[in-house]
Amino acid sequence: MMTFLIVLLSALASLLSIQVGASDFRVTAGIVVLITGLMLNKKLRPLPMGLVTGFAVCLMRVLAASLAGLEMDVLSYFLEVFFYLGYVLVYHFVVVHEDQVYGMPLVISLSLADFGGNALEYFVRLALSYESWETTSLTTLLISALVRSVIIILAVFLTRLVLVKMGKKVPDPLAQDAASLGLGPDAKA
């Protein structure tokens, strides 16, 4: 049930997007919902969730465009699956299985995952000679990755806060990151 809810909410949230430049590159809220769900429910496996969510996002975009009577580019929507796949692949290694003695700050790990997803989608588009996002710069991809990562951290914090207020026991996925930065209840003044 939780899997279905996260996938559905991610697909719906993906309809909220900001066009970046003149290319087909856009920043959507779908990945924010997916990663928030994964961080708050450690039982879910990122790779299958990312793949299923990527296809759900594609289908939701096709459905929304057809209902609105808009001209649609199904291939462009389909190529977004590679963003979700690339994101969760990097997320799997830098967030879920990050076992270094000195961990990387979460915002950097999430930014790497976001950039990895965009890079995979970019290279697939380039390989298919579909579109090279030539008006989208590396700086744009890095800034969008950082901004979206901060939004994910805020979404995790706020969602957990609401769940705790509702009486749910939810572990704090941000606690370890806060402690490594000298924040939180265990921080020394």
PDB file of C-alpha atoms in Angstrom:
ATOM      1  CA  MET A   1       0.000   0.000   0.000  1.00  0.00           C
ATOM      2  CA  MET A   2       2.809   2.427   0.921  1.00  0.00           C
ATOM      3  CA  THR A   3       4.596   1.627  -2.334  1.00  0.00           C
ATOM      4  CA  PHE A   4       1.488   2.403  -4.379  1.00  0.00           C
ATOM      5  CA  LEU A   5       0.891   5.643  -2.474  1.00  0.00           C
ATOM      6  CA  ILE A   6       4.453   6.898  -2.969  1.00  0.00           C
ATOM      7  CA  VAL A   7       4.430   5.995  -6.673  1.00  0.00           C
ATOM      8  CA  LEU A   8       1.040   7.675  -7.211  1.00  0.00           C
ATOM      9  CA  LEU A   9       2.001  10.831  -5.301  1.00  0.00           C
ATOM     10  CA  SER A  10       5.324  10.994  -7.156  1.00  0.00           C
ATOM     11  CA  ALA A  11       3.568  10.696 -10.520  1.00  0.00           C
ATOM     12  CA  LEU A  12       1.087  13.420  -9.578  1.00  0.00           C
ATOM     13  CA  ALA A  13       3.845  15.661  -8.197  1.00  0.00           C
ATOM     14  CA  SER A  14       5.797  15.243 -11.440  1.00  0.00           C
ATOM     15  CA  LEU A  15       3.108  17.321 -13.128  1.00  0.00           C
ATOM     16  CA  LEU A  16       4.454  20.277 -11.153  1.00  0.00           C
ATOM     17  CA  SER A  17       7.470  21.366 -13.136  1.00  0.00           C
ATOM     18  CA  ILE A  18       9.597  24.357 -13.999  1.00  0.00           C
ATOM     19  CA  GLN A  19      10.948  24.632 -17.531  1.00  0.00           C
ATOM     20  CA  VAL A  20      14.673  25.432 -17.572  1.00  0.00           C
ATOM     21  CA  GLY A  21      15.937  27.143 -20.706  1.00  0.00           C
ATOM     22  CA  ALA A  22      14.625  26.510 -24.199  1.00  0.00           C
ATOM     23  CA  SER A  23      15.317  22.780 -24.088  1.00  0.00           C
ATOM     24  CA  ASP A  24      13.142  19.947 -22.823  1.00  0.00           C
ATOM     25  CA  PHE A  25      14.907  20.067 -19.426  1.00  0.00           C
ATOM     26  CA  ARG A  26      12.538  20.685 -16.532  1.00  0.00           C
ATOM     27  CA  VAL A  27      12.735  20.382 -12.772  1.00  0.00           C
ATOM     28  CA  THR A  28       9.822  18.395 -11.315  1.00  0.00           C
ATOM     29  CA  ALA A  29       8.585  17.592  -7.821  1.00  0.00           C
ATOM     30  CA  GLY A  30       8.133  13.855  -8.477  1.00  0.00           C
ATOM     31  CA  ILE A  31      11.615  12.904  -7.302  1.00  0.00           C
ATOM     32  CA  VAL A  32      11.105  14.944  -4.119  1.00  0.00           C
ATOM     33  CA  VAL A  33       8.125  12.775  -3.174  1.00  0.00           C
ATOM     34  CA  LEU A  34       9.894   9.526  -4.116  1.00  0.00           C
ATOM     35  CA  ILE A  35      13.064  10.216  -2.142  1.00  0.00           C
ATOM     36  CA  THR A  36      11.105  11.565   0.832  1.00  0.00           C
ATOM     37  CA  GLY A  37       9.137   8.307   0.853  1.00  0.00           C
ATOM     38  CA  LEU A  38      12.290   6.205   0.567  1.00  0.00           C
ATOM     39  CA  MET A  39      14.043   8.076   3.359  1.00  0.00           C
ATOM     40  CA  LEU A  40      11.077   7.720   5.711  1.00  0.00           C
ATOM     41  CA  ASN A  41      10.459   4.048   4.870  1.00  0.00           C
ATOM     42  CA  LYS A  42      13.759   2.166   4.857  1.00  0.00           C
ATOM     43  CA  LYS A  43      11.979  -1.112   4.013  1.00  0.00           C
ATOM     44  CA  LEU A  44      11.356   0.071   0.451  1.00  0.00           C
ATOM     45  CA  ARG A  45      14.019  -0.832  -2.099  1.00  0.00           C
ATOM     46  CA  PRO A  46      15.202   2.210  -4.075  1.00  0.00           C
ATOM     47  CA  LEU A  47      15.957   0.514  -7.413  1.00  0.00           C
ATOM     48  CA  PRO A  48      12.547  -1.089  -8.047  1.00  0.00           C
ATOM     49  CA  MET A  49      10.794   1.978  -6.606  1.00  0.00           C
ATOM     50  CA  GLY A  50      12.729   4.305  -8.922  1.00  0.00           C
ATOM     51  CA  LEU A  51      12.001   2.199 -11.983  1.00  0.00           C
ATOM     52  CA  VAL A  52       8.282   1.836 -11.249  1.00  0.00           C
ATOM     53  CA  THR A  53       8.004   5.535 -10.374  1.00  0.00           C
ATOM     54  CA  GLY A  54       9.792   6.512 -13.585  1.00  0.00           C
ATOM     55  CA  PHE A  55       7.248   4.590 -15.655  1.00  0.00           C
ATOM     56  CA  ALA A  56       4.351   5.964 -13.566  1.00  0.00           C
ATOM     57  CA  VAL A  57       5.634   9.506 -14.172  1.00  0.00           C
ATOM     58  CA  CYS A  58       5.805   8.804 -17.907  1.00  0.00           C
ATOM     59  CA  LEU A  59       2.254   7.439 -17.958  1.00  0.00           C
ATOM     60  CA  MET A  60       0.941  10.327 -15.831  1.00  0.00           C
ATOM     61  CA  ARG A  61       2.467  12.891 -18.199  1.00  0.00           C
ATOM     62  CA  VAL A  62       0.954  11.141 -21.232  1.00  0.00           C
ATOM     63  CA  LEU A  63      -2.430  10.943 -19.492  1.00  0.00           C
ATOM     64  CA  ALA A  64      -2.343  14.599 -18.413  1.00  0.00           C
ATOM     65  CA  ALA A  65      -1.297  15.793 -21.865  1.00  0.00           C
ATOM     66  CA  SER A  66      -3.998  13.750 -23.599  1.00  0.00           C
ATOM     67  CA  LEU A  67      -6.716  14.900 -21.164  1.00  0.00           C
ATOM     68  CA  ALA A  68      -5.659  18.523 -21.660  1.00  0.00           C
ATOM     69  CA  GLY A  69      -5.544  18.072 -25.429  1.00  0.00           C
ATOM     70  CA  LEU A  70      -1.906  19.136 -25.526  1.00  0.00           C
ATOM     71  CA  GLU A  71       0.633  18.089 -28.089  1.00  0.00           C
ATOM     72  CA  MET A  72       2.797  15.453 -26.457  1.00  0.00           C
ATOM     73  CA  ASP A  73       6.203  14.011 -27.002  1.00  0.00           C
ATOM     74  CA  VAL A  74       5.916  10.481 -25.614  1.00  0.00           C
ATOM     75  CA  LEU A  75       9.603   9.708 -26.218  1.00  0.00           C
ATOM     76  CA  SER A  76      10.628  12.720 -24.137  1.00  0.00           C
ATOM     77  CA  TYR A  77       8.354  11.564 -21.317  1.00  0.00           C
ATOM     78  CA  PHE A  78       9.741   8.041 -21.580  1.00  0.00           C
ATOM     79  CA  LEU A  79      13.337   9.265 -21.345  1.00  0.00           C
ATOM     80  CA  GLU A  80      12.563  10.653 -17.881  1.00  0.00           C
ATOM     81  CA  VAL A  81      12.544   7.032 -16.698  1.00  0.00           C
ATOM     82  CA  PHE A  82      16.333   7.182 -17.057  1.00  0.00           C
ATOM     83  CA  PHE A  83      16.470  10.160 -14.688  1.00  0.00           C
ATOM     84  CA  TYR A  84      14.630   8.195 -11.997  1.00  0.00           C
ATOM     85  CA  LEU A  85      16.748   5.112 -12.609  1.00  0.00           C
ATOM     86  CA  GLY A  86      20.011   7.085 -12.515  1.00  0.00           C
ATOM     87  CA  TYR A  87      18.937   8.944  -9.382  1.00  0.00           C
ATOM     88  CA  VAL A  88      18.080   5.822  -7.375  1.00  0.00           C
ATOM     89  CA  LEU A  89      21.221   4.020  -8.562  1.00  0.00           C
ATOM     90  CA  VAL A  90      23.444   6.770  -7.177  1.00  0.00           C
ATOM     91  CA  TYR A  91      21.150   7.180  -4.135  1.00  0.00           C
ATOM     92  CA  HIS A  92      21.538   3.467  -3.417  1.00  0.00           C
ATOM     93  CA  PHE A  93      25.321   3.797  -3.149  1.00  0.00           C
ATOM     94  CA  VAL A  94      25.830   7.261  -1.641  1.00  0.00           C
ATOM     95  CA  VAL A  95      22.892   7.387   0.790  1.00  0.00           C
ATOM     96  CA  VAL A  96      21.595   3.889   1.531  1.00  0.00           C
ATOM     97  CA  HIS A  97      24.918   2.027   1.525  1.00  0.00           C
ATOM     98  CA  GLU A  98      27.191   4.893   2.454  1.00  0.00           C
ATOM     99  CA  ASP A  99      29.479   3.283   5.034  1.00  0.00           C
ATOM    100  CA  GLN A 100      32.456   5.577   5.201  1.00  0.00           C
ATOM    101  CA  VAL A 101      33.895   6.480   8.582  1.00  0.00           C
ATOM    102  CA  TYR A 102      33.350  10.161   7.855  1.00  0.00           C
ATOM    103  CA  GLY A 103      30.043  10.340   6.035  1.00  0.00           C
ATOM    104  CA  MET A 104      29.213  12.801   3.339  1.00  0.00           C
ATOM    105  CA  PRO A 105      26.610  15.455   4.257  1.00  0.00           C
ATOM    106  CA  LEU A 106      23.166  14.388   3.078  1.00  0.00           C
ATOM    107  CA  VAL A 107      22.658  17.458   0.908  1.00  0.00           C
ATOM    108  CA  ILE A 108      25.837  16.596  -1.030  1.00  0.00           C
ATOM    109  CA  SER A 109      24.838  12.916  -1.356  1.00  0.00           C
ATOM    110  CA  LEU A 110      21.381  13.842  -2.646  1.00  0.00           C
ATOM    111  CA  SER A 111      22.869  16.415  -5.017  1.00  0.00           C
ATOM    112  CA  LEU A 112      25.180  13.736  -6.431  1.00  0.00           C
ATOM    113  CA  ALA A 113      22.213  11.402  -6.906  1.00  0.00           C
ATOM    114  CA  ASP A 114      20.224  14.150  -8.628  1.00  0.00           C
ATOM    115  CA  PHE A 115      23.122  15.081 -10.877  1.00  0.00           C
ATOM    116  CA  GLY A 116      23.681  11.375 -11.640  1.00  0.00           C
ATOM    117  CA  GLY A 117      20.052  11.019 -12.714  1.00  0.00           C
ATOM    118  CA  ASN A 118      20.251  14.081 -14.943  1.00  0.00           C
ATOM    119  CA  ALA A 119      23.566  12.906 -16.402  1.00  0.00           C
ATOM    120  CA  LEU A 120      22.164   9.466 -17.296  1.00  0.00           C
ATOM    121  CA  GLU A 121      19.101  10.992 -18.936  1.00  0.00           C
ATOM    122  CA  TYR A 122      21.305  13.492 -20.786  1.00  0.00           C
ATOM    123  CA  PHE A 123      23.602  10.788 -22.167  1.00  0.00           C
ATOM    124  CA  VAL A 124      20.689   8.575 -23.228  1.00  0.00           C
ATOM    125  CA  ARG A 125      19.147  11.534 -25.081  1.00  0.00           C
ATOM    126  CA  LEU A 126      22.503  12.266 -26.667  1.00  0.00           C
ATOM    127  CA  ALA A 127      23.017   8.598 -27.665  1.00  0.00           C
ATOM    128  CA  LEU A 128      19.591   8.539 -29.297  1.00  0.00           C
ATOM    129  CA  SER A 129      20.334  11.841 -31.026  1.00  0.00           C
ATOM    130  CA  TYR A 130      17.040  12.924 -29.554  1.00  0.00           C
ATOM    131  CA  GLU A 131      18.038  16.144 -27.927  1.00  0.00           C
ATOM    132  CA  SER A 132      21.304  17.262 -26.434  1.00  0.00           C
ATOM    133  CA  TRP A 133      19.902  19.840 -24.015  1.00  0.00           C
ATOM    134  CA  GLU A 134      22.417  22.154 -25.639  1.00  0.00           C
ATOM    135  CA  THR A 135      20.893  25.168 -23.881  1.00  0.00           C
ATOM    136  CA  THR A 136      21.166  23.469 -20.484  1.00  0.00           C
ATOM    137  CA  SER A 137      24.499  24.107 -18.810  1.00  0.00           C
ATOM    138  CA  LEU A 138      26.388  22.054 -16.268  1.00  0.00           C
ATOM    139  CA  THR A 139      25.864  24.909 -13.817  1.00  0.00           C
ATOM    140  CA  THR A 140      22.090  24.673 -14.297  1.00  0.00           C
ATOM    141  CA  LEU A 141      22.142  20.943 -13.571  1.00  0.00           C
ATOM    142  CA  LEU A 142      24.267  21.418 -10.442  1.00  0.00           C
ATOM    143  CA  ILE A 143      22.138  24.272  -9.094  1.00  0.00           C
ATOM    144  CA  SER A 144      18.900  22.385  -9.732  1.00  0.00           C
ATOM    145  CA  ALA A 145      20.400  19.310  -8.000  1.00  0.00           C
ATOM    146  CA  LEU A 146      21.366  21.341  -4.943  1.00  0.00           C
ATOM    147  CA  VAL A 147      18.021  23.162  -4.718  1.00  0.00           C
ATOM    148  CA  ARG A 148      16.016  19.969  -5.140  1.00  0.00           C
ATOM    149  CA  SER A 149      18.177  18.245  -2.507  1.00  0.00           C
ATOM    150  CA  VAL A 150      17.504  20.991   0.034  1.00  0.00           C
ATOM    151  CA  ILE A 151      13.781  20.709  -0.766  1.00  0.00           C
ATOM    152  CA  ILE A 152      13.954  16.928  -0.182  1.00  0.00           C
ATOM    153  CA  ILE A 153      15.583  17.428   3.213  1.00  0.00           C
ATOM    154  CA  LEU A 154      12.888  19.949   4.170  1.00  0.00           C
ATOM    155  CA  ALA A 155      10.169  17.592   2.911  1.00  0.00           C
ATOM    156  CA  VAL A 156      11.587  14.712   4.990  1.00  0.00           C
ATOM    157  CA  PHE A 157      11.777  16.928   8.079  1.00  0.00           C
ATOM    158  CA  LEU A 158       8.229  18.293   7.682  1.00  0.00           C
ATOM    159  CA  THR A 159       6.656  14.949   6.734  1.00  0.00           C
ATOM    160  CA  ARG A 160       8.275  13.230   9.716  1.00  0.00           C
ATOM    161  CA  LEU A 161       7.116  16.079  11.974  1.00  0.00           C
ATOM    162  CA  VAL A 162       3.508  15.625  10.801  1.00  0.00           C
ATOM    163  CA  LEU A 163       3.701  11.829  11.199  1.00  0.00           C
ATOM    164  CA  VAL A 164       5.088  12.139  14.730  1.00  0.00           C
ATOM    165  CA  LYS A 165       2.336  14.638  15.625  1.00  0.00           C
ATOM    166  CA  MET A 166      -0.157  12.048  14.372  1.00  0.00           C
ATOM    167  CA  GLY A 167       1.310   9.530  16.841  1.00  0.00           C
ATOM    168  CA  LYS A 168       3.331   7.472  14.341  1.00  0.00           C
ATOM    169  CA  LYS A 169       6.744   6.172  15.343  1.00  0.00           C
ATOM    170  CA  VAL A 170       9.057   7.195  12.538  1.00  0.00           C
ATOM    171  CA  PRO A 171      12.857   7.013  12.850  1.00  0.00           C
ATOM    172  CA  ASP A 172      14.631  10.271  12.019  1.00  0.00           C
ATOM    173  CA  PRO A 173      16.641   9.761   8.812  1.00  0.00           C
ATOM    174  CA  LEU A 174      18.211  13.199   9.291  1.00  0.00           C
ATOM    175  CA  ALA A 175      19.529  12.547  12.822  1.00  0.00           C
ATOM    176  CA  GLN A 176      22.883  11.080  11.793  1.00  0.00           C
ATOM    177  CA  ASP A 177      23.536  13.934   9.364  1.00  0.00           C
ATOM    178  CA  ALA A 178      22.613  16.524  11.999  1.00  0.00           C
ATOM    179  CA  ALA A 179      24.897  14.881  14.565  1.00  0.00           C
ATOM    180  CA  SER A 180      27.832  14.847  12.117  1.00  0.00           C
ATOM    181  CA  LEU A 181      27.331  18.592  11.632  1.00  0.00           C
ATOM    182  CA  GLY A 182      27.255  19.223  15.390  1.00  0.00           C
ATOM    183  CA  LEU A 183      23.506  19.822  15.475  1.00  0.00           C
ATOM    184  CA  GLY A 184      20.723  18.063  17.330  1.00  0.00           C
ATOM    185  CA  PRO A 185      20.313  16.901  20.928  1.00  0.00           C
ATOM    186  CA  ASP A 186      23.761  15.265  21.203  1.00  0.00           C
ATOM    187  CA  ALA A 187      25.662  18.353  20.026  1.00  0.00           C
ATOM    188  CA  LYS A 188      28.148  19.852  22.451  1.00  0.00           C
ATOM    189  CA  ALA A 189      28.093  23.596  22.986  1.00  0.00           C
TER     190      ALA A 189
END
